[in-house]
Amino acid sequence: MHSHAHDVHDHGSHAGHAHPVLEPSVLGWAMVATLGLVVAEIFGGILGRSVALLNDAVHNLSDVPALGISYLAMRWAQRPADAEKTYGYHRAGILAAFTNATVLVLLSLWLGYEALERFRSPVAVVESWMIWTSLAALAVNGGITLALVRGGRDLNLRSILVHNFGDALSNIAIIVGAIIIHMTGLRWIDPLLGVAIGLLVLWSSIGILRQSSHILLEGRPQGMSVEDVARAVLTVPGVQEVHDVHIWSLGDAHNALSLHARIPDMHLDECERILADIQGKVADKFGIGHTTVQLERAGLPAQSGYVMPEPFKKVESV
């Protein structure tokens, strides 16, 4: 019997893992609101002589390209697969999250440096400007955060959600800081808030950077092990050995699998049944919707094993 290479697809799977879908227009409105907020914070920061407000304005300004990239990514991700992008455009959102997070890491380092410079030469701030501008910023960022909560599982949207939630927290911190400055006259509280905002952005961005780069580097989906998948495939009647197993993610909730399975010499009808069983098993147990299986005759030597040099074999119970 010649070895059979079969590609088993669940064409409905790409749409099947439906978590709440957010309309791209929400991101468009968020961009407009954020631009208005940036202008207000720049005026407030200059008139109020507050480095924390100016840092927060730059922080919010970074939301604009982030929202723009995410908006385009959501549009691209909805496009079907074509001759150029045979897997579709699911990675567009992951690429957007990676780009946003990289920009935010660089920005947070710059914000921190600017705030540290202000420690050396503190400036008297106008507390009322800090308070009123931050209240307006809190309303805008809180509104955007609530609008984005629906798409919280999507990594691309989560990068925007985390950022806006951080913005809302920094607005609250600036309001509290302005009240303390007004009561005590301590000038160093303003640059201290600037450093804290920088650290907040850095901390949230590094997590998204690690997660998005893991997907871009074809990393194994979280909560899924190669060994568990191989053991599950071995429970399919007729499968005697599994090797050369690869699992990767096309994007959030779109996982793919390729493997070689050894089976006894049998009729093609029975091969098709085994293929369908393997597909059903990994789809039900692991949520893998795109499965490629190469069937090989049992007893032949394994040719490759990039991930699993030791093939998983079925142990017959005595």
Tab-separated table of C-alpha atoms in Angstrom:
chain	number	residue	atom	x	y	z
A	1	MET	CA	0.000	0.000	0.000
A	2	HIS	CA	1.307	3.454	-0.881
A	3	SER	CA	1.287	6.110	1.788
A	4	HIS	CA	-1.634	8.519	1.599
A	5	ALA	CA	-1.352	12.224	2.313
A	6	HIS	CA	-4.706	13.742	3.204
A	7	ASP	CA	-5.600	17.287	4.126
A	8	VAL	CA	-8.627	17.313	6.405
A	9	HIS	CA	-10.260	20.716	6.831
A	10	ASP	CA	-13.180	21.997	8.801
A	11	HIS	CA	-14.094	24.970	6.653
A	12	GLY	CA	-16.593	26.253	9.182
A	13	SER	CA	-14.043	26.294	11.976
A	14	HIS	CA	-12.569	29.703	11.241
A	15	ALA	CA	-15.916	31.262	12.007
A	16	GLY	CA	-16.953	28.596	14.467
A	17	HIS	CA	-15.061	29.778	17.568
A	18	ALA	CA	-17.349	32.759	17.857
A	19	HIS	CA	-16.575	35.023	20.741
A	20	PRO	CA	-18.317	38.397	20.722
A	21	VAL	CA	-17.583	40.254	17.498
A	22	LEU	CA	-16.799	43.930	17.816
A	23	GLU	CA	-17.664	46.232	14.935
A	24	PRO	CA	-14.596	48.011	13.472
A	25	SER	CA	-16.615	51.267	13.571
A	26	VAL	CA	-16.245	51.243	17.395
A	27	LEU	CA	-12.475	51.603	16.889
A	28	GLY	CA	-13.092	54.457	14.433
A	29	TRP	CA	-15.122	56.406	17.019
A	30	ALA	CA	-12.502	55.606	19.667
A	31	MET	CA	-9.807	57.172	17.418
A	32	VAL	CA	-11.795	60.413	17.047
A	33	ALA	CA	-12.467	60.607	20.809
A	34	THR	CA	-8.807	59.911	21.637
A	35	LEU	CA	-7.555	62.643	19.251
A	36	GLY	CA	-9.850	65.176	20.945
A	37	LEU	CA	-8.575	64.020	24.326
A	38	VAL	CA	-4.907	64.409	23.286
A	39	VAL	CA	-5.497	68.031	22.215
A	40	ALA	CA	-7.215	68.761	25.563
A	41	GLU	CA	-4.393	67.138	27.578
A	42	ILE	CA	-1.657	69.002	25.688
A	43	PHE	CA	-3.390	72.324	26.444
A	44	GLY	CA	-4.006	71.244	30.045
A	45	GLY	CA	-0.390	70.102	30.461
A	46	ILE	CA	1.062	73.328	29.045
A	47	LEU	CA	-1.281	75.682	30.924
A	48	GLY	CA	-1.060	73.601	34.107
A	49	ARG	CA	2.738	73.016	33.737
A	50	SER	CA	2.208	69.308	34.522
A	51	VAL	CA	4.645	66.701	33.172
A	52	ALA	CA	2.223	63.945	34.236
A	53	LEU	CA	-0.509	65.435	32.022
A	54	LEU	CA	1.889	65.903	29.071
A	55	ASN	CA	3.145	62.326	29.525
A	56	ASP	CA	-0.451	61.135	29.570
A	57	ALA	CA	-1.157	63.157	26.397
A	58	VAL	CA	1.744	61.396	24.607
A	59	HIS	CA	0.518	58.109	26.095
A	60	ASN	CA	-2.954	58.760	24.664
A	61	LEU	CA	-1.506	59.958	21.346
A	62	SER	CA	0.123	56.531	20.974
A	63	ASP	CA	-3.419	55.101	21.115
A	64	VAL	CA	-4.238	56.754	17.771
A	65	PRO	CA	-1.861	54.712	15.537
A	66	ALA	CA	-2.600	51.697	17.766
A	67	LEU	CA	-6.339	52.071	17.160
A	68	GLY	CA	-5.697	52.732	13.446
A	69	ILE	CA	-3.562	49.602	13.045
A	70	SER	CA	-6.123	47.537	14.957
A	71	TYR	CA	-8.955	48.957	12.838
A	72	LEU	CA	-7.160	47.890	9.623
A	73	ALA	CA	-6.290	44.529	11.182
A	74	MET	CA	-9.957	43.836	12.010
A	75	ARG	CA	-10.881	44.661	8.406
A	76	TRP	CA	-8.120	42.410	7.032
A	77	ALA	CA	-8.890	39.523	9.389
A	78	GLN	CA	-12.421	39.334	7.931
A	79	ARG	CA	-11.057	38.742	4.412
A	80	PRO	CA	-11.245	35.141	3.118
A	81	ALA	CA	-8.174	33.098	2.192
A	82	ASP	CA	-6.796	33.720	-1.315
A	83	ALA	CA	-3.976	32.511	-3.582
A	84	GLU	CA	-1.487	34.812	-1.807
A	85	LYS	CA	-2.551	34.238	1.836
A	86	THR	CA	-3.714	30.628	1.740
A	87	TYR	CA	-4.453	30.548	5.483
A	88	GLY	CA	-6.387	33.819	5.343
A	89	TYR	CA	-5.596	37.012	7.252
A	90	HIS	CA	-6.059	35.929	10.883
A	91	ARG	CA	-2.491	36.989	11.734
A	92	ALA	CA	-3.213	40.640	10.817
A	93	GLY	CA	-4.560	41.301	14.324
A	94	ILE	CA	-1.592	39.553	15.976
A	95	LEU	CA	0.831	41.621	13.889
A	96	ALA	CA	-1.052	44.770	14.953
A	97	ALA	CA	-0.794	43.797	18.638
A	98	PHE	CA	2.960	43.130	18.264
A	99	THR	CA	3.527	46.491	16.520
A	100	ASN	CA	1.464	48.392	19.100
A	101	ALA	CA	3.267	46.760	22.025
A	102	THR	CA	6.719	47.509	20.513
A	103	VAL	CA	5.812	51.194	20.113
A	104	LEU	CA	4.476	51.300	23.682
A	105	VAL	CA	7.655	49.795	25.178
A	106	LEU	CA	9.804	52.477	23.473
A	107	LEU	CA	7.326	55.186	24.474
A	108	SER	CA	7.208	54.120	28.135
A	109	LEU	CA	11.035	54.281	28.358
A	110	TRP	CA	10.944	57.821	26.940
A	111	LEU	CA	8.144	58.852	29.328
A	112	GLY	CA	10.160	57.538	32.267
A	113	TYR	CA	13.279	59.448	31.205
A	114	GLU	CA	11.330	62.720	30.831
A	115	ALA	CA	9.768	62.304	34.278
A	116	LEU	CA	13.159	61.554	35.902
A	117	GLU	CA	14.553	64.775	34.368
A	118	ARG	CA	11.717	66.684	36.066
A	119	PHE	CA	12.763	65.228	39.454
A	120	ARG	CA	16.045	67.152	39.119
A	121	SER	CA	14.244	70.445	38.481
A	122	PRO	CA	10.671	70.348	39.893
A	123	VAL	CA	8.134	72.821	38.494
A	124	ALA	CA	5.081	74.265	40.251
A	125	VAL	CA	1.907	72.897	38.667
A	126	VAL	CA	-1.617	74.350	38.395
A	127	GLU	CA	-3.683	71.710	40.173
A	128	SER	CA	-7.079	72.792	38.790
A	129	TRP	CA	-5.933	72.200	35.188
A	130	MET	CA	-4.678	68.731	36.155
A	131	ILE	CA	-7.965	67.807	37.834
A	132	TRP	CA	-10.424	69.046	35.175
A	133	THR	CA	-8.381	67.728	32.234
A	134	SER	CA	-7.979	64.332	33.915
A	135	LEU	CA	-11.715	64.112	34.663
A	136	ALA	CA	-12.450	64.646	30.943
A	137	ALA	CA	-9.759	62.075	30.029
A	138	LEU	CA	-11.198	59.587	32.527
A	139	ALA	CA	-14.658	59.884	30.927
A	140	VAL	CA	-13.254	59.252	27.415
A	141	ASN	CA	-10.913	56.390	28.410
A	142	GLY	CA	-13.581	54.779	30.606
A	143	GLY	CA	-16.056	54.915	27.724
A	144	ILE	CA	-13.573	53.374	25.241
A	145	THR	CA	-12.640	50.652	27.765
A	146	LEU	CA	-16.307	49.684	28.283
A	147	ALA	CA	-16.894	49.648	24.502
A	148	LEU	CA	-13.902	47.308	23.976
A	149	VAL	CA	-14.677	44.884	26.846
A	150	ARG	CA	-16.855	42.800	24.466
A	151	GLY	CA	-13.813	41.752	22.417
A	152	GLY	CA	-11.561	41.129	25.423
A	153	ARG	CA	-10.369	37.652	24.324
A	154	ASP	CA	-8.970	38.945	21.026
A	155	LEU	CA	-5.234	39.682	21.483
A	156	ASN	CA	-5.323	42.657	19.116
A	157	LEU	CA	-8.276	44.244	20.972
A	158	ARG	CA	-6.804	43.265	24.340
A	159	SER	CA	-3.705	45.359	23.561
A	160	ILE	CA	-6.021	48.363	23.082
A	161	LEU	CA	-8.208	47.428	26.077
A	162	VAL	CA	-5.240	47.075	28.459
A	163	HIS	CA	-3.835	50.368	27.214
A	164	ASN	CA	-7.118	52.249	27.732
A	165	PHE	CA	-7.637	50.697	31.149
A	166	GLY	CA	-4.110	51.856	32.028
A	167	ASP	CA	-5.029	55.331	30.758
A	168	ALA	CA	-8.097	55.408	33.018
A	169	LEU	CA	-5.989	54.375	36.047
A	170	SER	CA	-3.371	57.034	35.265
A	171	ASN	CA	-6.139	59.678	35.018
A	172	ILE	CA	-7.363	58.703	38.492
A	173	ALA	CA	-3.757	58.867	39.778
A	174	ILE	CA	-3.275	62.373	38.315
A	175	ILE	CA	-6.519	63.595	39.960
A	176	VAL	CA	-5.466	62.188	43.365
A	177	GLY	CA	-1.931	63.548	42.849
A	178	ALA	CA	-3.240	67.038	42.012
A	179	ILE	CA	-5.328	67.056	45.208
A	180	ILE	CA	-2.268	66.006	47.285
A	181	ILE	CA	-0.092	68.677	45.583
A	182	HIS	CA	-2.768	71.293	46.362
A	183	MET	CA	-2.895	70.230	50.032
A	184	THR	CA	0.844	69.720	50.657
A	185	GLY	CA	2.701	71.678	47.944
A	186	LEU	CA	4.977	68.663	47.172
A	187	ARG	CA	6.211	69.294	43.603
A	188	TRP	CA	7.882	65.886	43.138
A	189	ILE	CA	4.481	64.097	43.094
A	190	ASP	CA	3.911	65.191	39.463
A	191	PRO	CA	7.102	63.564	38.011
A	192	LEU	CA	6.523	60.560	40.307
A	193	LEU	CA	3.145	60.041	38.596
A	194	GLY	CA	4.915	60.395	35.230
A	195	VAL	CA	7.312	57.544	36.138
A	196	ALA	CA	4.416	55.405	37.413
A	197	ILE	CA	2.494	55.888	34.143
A	198	GLY	CA	5.623	54.873	32.171
A	199	LEU	CA	6.061	51.707	34.272
A	200	LEU	CA	2.364	50.829	33.863
A	201	VAL	CA	2.620	51.061	30.065
A	202	LEU	CA	5.865	49.023	30.083
A	203	TRP	CA	4.406	46.236	32.226
A	204	SER	CA	1.224	45.839	30.160
A	205	SER	CA	3.072	46.048	26.825
A	206	ILE	CA	5.699	43.389	27.553
A	207	GLY	CA	3.007	40.762	28.266
A	208	ILE	CA	1.275	41.439	24.928
A	209	LEU	CA	4.661	41.501	23.144
A	210	ARG	CA	5.533	38.039	24.496
A	211	GLN	CA	2.141	36.550	23.592
A	212	SER	CA	1.979	37.998	20.071
A	213	SER	CA	5.601	37.064	19.240
A	214	HIS	CA	4.874	33.493	20.432
A	215	ILE	CA	2.047	33.209	17.866
A	216	LEU	CA	4.117	34.865	15.090
A	217	LEU	CA	6.923	32.338	15.752
A	218	GLU	CA	4.443	29.429	15.269
A	219	GLY	CA	4.451	28.674	18.998
A	220	ARG	CA	2.295	25.972	20.529
A	221	PRO	CA	-1.152	27.299	21.542
A	222	GLN	CA	-1.505	27.935	25.274
A	223	GLY	CA	-2.950	25.101	27.329
A	224	MET	CA	-2.242	22.478	24.646
A	225	SER	CA	0.617	19.943	24.656
A	226	VAL	CA	1.991	17.929	21.730
A	227	GLU	CA	2.007	14.804	23.917
A	228	ASP	CA	-1.678	15.158	24.866
A	229	VAL	CA	-2.705	15.583	21.222
A	230	ALA	CA	-0.609	12.553	20.173
A	231	ARG	CA	-2.137	10.406	22.945
A	232	ALA	CA	-5.659	11.469	21.892
A	233	VAL	CA	-4.971	10.524	18.245
A	234	LEU	CA	-3.667	7.113	19.400
A	235	THR	CA	-7.102	6.366	20.922
A	236	VAL	CA	-8.600	6.382	17.396
A	237	PRO	CA	-9.172	2.721	16.319
A	238	GLY	CA	-6.600	1.691	13.672
A	239	VAL	CA	-3.920	4.264	14.571
A	240	GLN	CA	-0.803	2.442	15.816
A	241	GLU	CA	1.778	5.234	15.906
A	242	VAL	CA	1.935	9.037	15.692
A	243	HIS	CA	4.981	11.125	14.798
A	244	ASP	CA	6.087	14.469	13.303
A	245	VAL	CA	3.346	16.342	15.192
A	246	HIS	CA	3.173	20.137	14.784
A	247	ILE	CA	0.599	22.429	16.424
A	248	TRP	CA	0.415	26.166	15.817
A	249	SER	CA	-2.005	29.063	15.932
A	250	LEU	CA	-3.140	31.102	12.927
A	251	GLY	CA	-4.546	33.721	15.308
A	252	ASP	CA	-6.814	33.856	18.345
A	253	ALA	CA	-8.889	30.632	18.564
A	254	HIS	CA	-7.757	29.449	15.096
A	255	ASN	CA	-5.470	26.458	15.732
A	256	ALA	CA	-3.897	24.113	13.184
A	257	LEU	CA	-2.327	20.645	13.403
A	258	SER	CA	-0.255	18.436	11.114
A	259	LEU	CA	0.878	14.886	11.904
A	260	HIS	CA	1.902	11.512	10.456
A	261	ALA	CA	-0.069	8.445	11.588
A	262	ARG	CA	0.818	4.788	10.982
A	263	ILE	CA	-2.061	2.403	10.252
A	264	PRO	CA	-2.298	-1.248	9.072
A	265	ASP	CA	-2.669	-1.999	5.358
A	266	MET	CA	-6.366	-1.425	4.651
A	267	HIS	CA	-8.897	-0.346	2.035
A	268	LEU	CA	-9.173	3.380	1.199
A	269	ASP	CA	-12.724	3.495	2.586
A	270	GLU	CA	-11.370	2.525	6.026
A	271	CYS	CA	-8.583	5.131	5.670
A	272	GLU	CA	-11.209	7.843	5.166
A	273	ARG	CA	-13.026	6.691	8.328
A	274	ILE	CA	-9.796	6.926	10.350
A	275	LEU	CA	-9.103	10.415	8.936
A	276	ALA	CA	-12.591	11.577	9.896
A	277	ASP	CA	-12.167	10.079	13.398
A	278	ILE	CA	-8.833	11.866	13.905
A	279	GLN	CA	-10.322	15.160	12.750
A	280	GLY	CA	-13.349	14.768	15.023
A	281	LYS	CA	-11.197	13.798	18.019
A	282	VAL	CA	-8.846	16.819	17.870
A	283	ALA	CA	-11.698	19.220	17.046
A	284	ASP	CA	-13.833	18.059	20.004
A	285	LYS	CA	-11.049	17.711	22.579
A	286	PHE	CA	-8.691	20.572	21.623
A	287	GLY	CA	-10.718	22.903	19.371
A	288	ILE	CA	-8.317	22.363	16.427
A	289	GLY	CA	-10.231	23.135	13.239
A	290	HIS	CA	-7.522	22.822	10.553
A	291	THR	CA	-5.981	19.328	10.536
A	292	THR	CA	-3.551	17.825	8.003
A	293	VAL	CA	-2.893	14.079	8.378
A	294	GLN	CA	-0.429	11.941	6.455
A	295	LEU	CA	-1.228	8.223	6.699
A	296	GLU	CA	1.657	5.750	6.467
A	297	ARG	CA	1.755	1.963	6.487
A	298	ALA	CA	2.679	0.462	9.870
A	299	GLY	CA	6.112	-1.172	10.051
A	300	LEU	CA	8.000	1.311	7.855
A	301	PRO	CA	10.848	3.313	9.488
A	302	ALA	CA	10.006	6.902	10.499
A	303	GLN	CA	11.562	9.449	8.111
A	304	SER	CA	11.364	12.587	10.259
A	305	GLY	CA	10.553	13.779	13.741
A	306	TYR	CA	11.197	17.506	14.207
A	307	VAL	CA	9.076	17.749	17.333
A	308	MET	CA	8.765	14.114	18.383
A	309	PRO	CA	11.963	12.141	17.684
A	310	GLU	CA	10.424	9.272	19.669
A	311	PRO	CA	7.104	8.324	17.993
A	312	PHE	CA	4.089	7.677	20.231
A	313	LYS	CA	3.026	4.055	19.803
A	314	LYS	CA	-0.098	2.333	20.940
A	315	VAL	CA	0.644	-0.060	23.818
A	316	GLU	CA	-1.479	-3.181	23.483
A	317	SER	CA	-2.978	-4.261	26.810
A	318	VAL	CA	-2.099	-7.833	27.758
